[in-house]
Amino acid sequence: MKSVIVNLILTTALWAVCPVGAQQWANERVHDRVAPTEEAPHISFAGKQSMKKQLFRSTSASVTADFSCQSTGSAVTVWEEDFDDGAEGWTLTDAEDIVWELKSTTGDKAFSAIDPDDTQSLFIKGPDQIFKRGIATATSPQLDVPANAMLKGYVGFSQNMDNYCRLHISVSTDAFATSELLWNSGDENGEKPWRWHEFAVSLEKYAGQQVQIRFTYTAGSDDDMNVGGYVGDFTIDGLQITGVEAVDQVEVATGEEIAFADMSTGDPTAWQWSFPGGTPETSTEQNPRVYYTRDGVYDVTLTVSNADGSDTKTRTAFVKVTGVAPVAHILPPATFRYSETRLPMVAPLVGVQYHDNSTGYPTSWQWTFGGVSPESYAQVTSNEENPVVAYNFLHQQSVNLQVANEHGESEDATDVSVEYSGLITNFEPGDQPTTFDMEDWGTFPGTNTIGITAYAEKFSKPSRPILVFGAYVYFVTASATSLTDQIADVGVHLYTSENGLPGKKLDSTWWRVFELDTPSGSTMVGTAFEFNPKVIDDEFFIVVDGIPEKNDSVDVSFAMADFRDHGNTAYMYKDDQWVDVSTYFPAGANHTSYLIMPSIVHSVMSPIPTDRGPLVVGKEAGTSKYPFFSIYGYETPIESSADWCRVVGQPNGLTLDTLLVSYDRLPDGIDERVATLTINDSISTYDIKVTQSVNGVSAVEAVAQAPATLCPSVFDQEVTVQLPEDSRRLMVVDEKGREWYSRELSDVERQVTVDASGWAPGTYFFRVLGNREVIVVKGVKR
């Protein structure tokens, strides 16, 4: 986001008189952007010195609070260099084959697009031969730095040359006996082809000192020995050191960061800021950064103090914030995709959370979900910003989000795949499997000569904890002539994520090159790499390594998605570090995903129905039925937090079971007690809260109630369901949770005949929902 930097100048007594070196500063040539005219005269040194006295005010005995902002209206240029009058005062140190020169830029590289009056820039280019590479520097004269100063300027270059050369900007107070790196061209992001890169770096820590700035043409990312750079070129122009002066108000957009800085006098040692309506609303930093999410005009207050006292300054209506209409965007509970549909994959039955990822700071939300209501085709709505829902139906389901604020409204829609288990991928709809030919350097991803030794595919945190059983990697080629390459071990590994990169290795498996599966005709075939199942409840990686280095007799590669302009999930290990693929390849060909598909199963444990509340029972001893679903089963015995409450009986071996919760009589004199039953499926846990109360309903009656029955239990065309009293709804689902029948029941119905002629053969579960319990009966369609 665009940043507006609010600087408050901490003044010192250093400039009560003209400092040593000021005359040298005065005698150095200042290169103005235009020739002297009546309309645009040169600024004399006296004028600059006067300005400097404002920026370096002397202090008084007690503190006085004050602040301003470094915005368009407050910035004060205390030094500038555009090289139009040459490079007087600069020390230009060339390498043997690398020479600094002043050059007029033209065409797409013309700096006149930024400064119409510009005539030339400082330029350097490396030789084409690697053996001629070297290091060259351009060092500024001594420069005075005000408090909260910024060094700004432009460097023109192509990021595609980063392998071969880089430009560093550093600062020093001791003629570069020591120095600090301020900027590195290798850290820039964005479009790769040649363009002007604007930079702005803080010189705040050098306030009141004299410094020199140095530009260094040096080695690129492929030069581990720092011998120097070659091939690429850099152009430098529009340099400035700026300070700030007081303004009455700063105008920003919602979300636009403001970097406040202290302008107080008297050497304060403590700061207390107040930003009502801002984020954060308070700070004790000297120069905090704040942003606002709502329209309005906001006051800012600063209190400064030291051993001699304190002072407070409030600027009324100092920050004016103007918002924009929001742009809706849905962030699903997980962003990896079910391989069969390439839609985001979420778990059924259990609560999963959606997040509003809209821009523009909406103030109202309207979500609409399909597949969440127990009723077929009914939709569920929510006005929460980040709602939690539980899906009652599997497979493709719709999600819609409408957002609004005072500036307008927007809408986004997506579909998700609701699945218990399956293969997952980061391939999006429309992605085609491919490889990238790097010509003489090899194939990406695969055999190469540029030092890429491993590949990692990032997968998002799942919507529920999962077990990862292994992964399929889709190799395109796997050929080798030499025995050494044929028996090379290609490994696939499961890694945790640490700071967005592969962290700890959890498990591994290997195949040799000659054992890898490759396409059968035009059909991709995955090679299965099995793990000992591991529990994952966070972002994770699948890493592929061991692919032999490119030579004349080996060709091993696996598929990736076509390059696209978004959604990078691919990383590679190069030069002893993990590199985001989207930052490496040229613009327009720098985002992708590898065709790697982990095999997972969600931990799905839920009462039936899913919205069933805690179990409440009466004071007499008894046993209650509690229908419970677990896709991965559950461990026994079930843990209980209290001796008086327990689960009796054994699991039925099916995903849908009826737990029998047994409990003792409530002792006299106690009105209520609570126990927690903890169910563990080896992936996660689920707690059932059991409350026994003198006001609860006796479970003896519920157990004694006549159960539902099927006639016949094994059927062909139709089946009759005998219903107990208080039955209010009948549902029929198969073993995968898919609904085949649903009907609301009247108070007097005691049996229902269901037409099952269109059902597929298999096992079905008839769920009879009553006022106080759910009865589940199993039947078989032949």
mmCIF file of C-alpha atoms in Angstrom, residues 26 32 175 182 316 363 375 378 434 457 459 550 586 610 695 698:
data_model
loop_
_atom_site.group_PDB
_atom_site.id
_atom_site.type_symbol
_atom_site.label_atom_id
_atom_site.label_comp_id
_atom_site.label_asym_id
_atom_site.label_seq_id
_atom_site.Cartn_x
_atom_site.Cartn_y
_atom_site.Cartn_z
ATOM 1 C CA ALA A 26 28.697 25.240 1.456
ATOM 2 C CA ASP A 32 19.860 22.427 -9.425
ATOM 3 C CA ALA A 175 34.507 7.471 5.092
ATOM 4 C CA LEU A 182 20.289 0.833 2.902
ATOM 5 C CA THR A 316 -7.233 18.916 16.016
ATOM 6 C CA THR A 363 -18.851 -2.061 7.045
ATOM 7 C CA GLU A 375 -32.937 -28.973 4.112
ATOM 8 C CA ALA A 378 -32.231 -24.308 1.232
ATOM 9 C CA THR A 434 3.516 -28.380 -18.599
ATOM 10 C CA GLU A 457 4.860 -26.875 -3.143
ATOM 11 C CA PHE A 459 -0.397 -26.010 0.830
ATOM 12 C CA LYS A 550 21.497 -31.998 -16.133
ATOM 13 C CA PRO A 586 10.529 -12.814 -16.051
ATOM 14 C CA THR A 610 -24.787 -31.111 13.495
ATOM 15 C CA ASN A 695 -34.535 -29.721 35.860
ATOM 16 C CA SER A 698 -35.012 -38.243 32.549
#
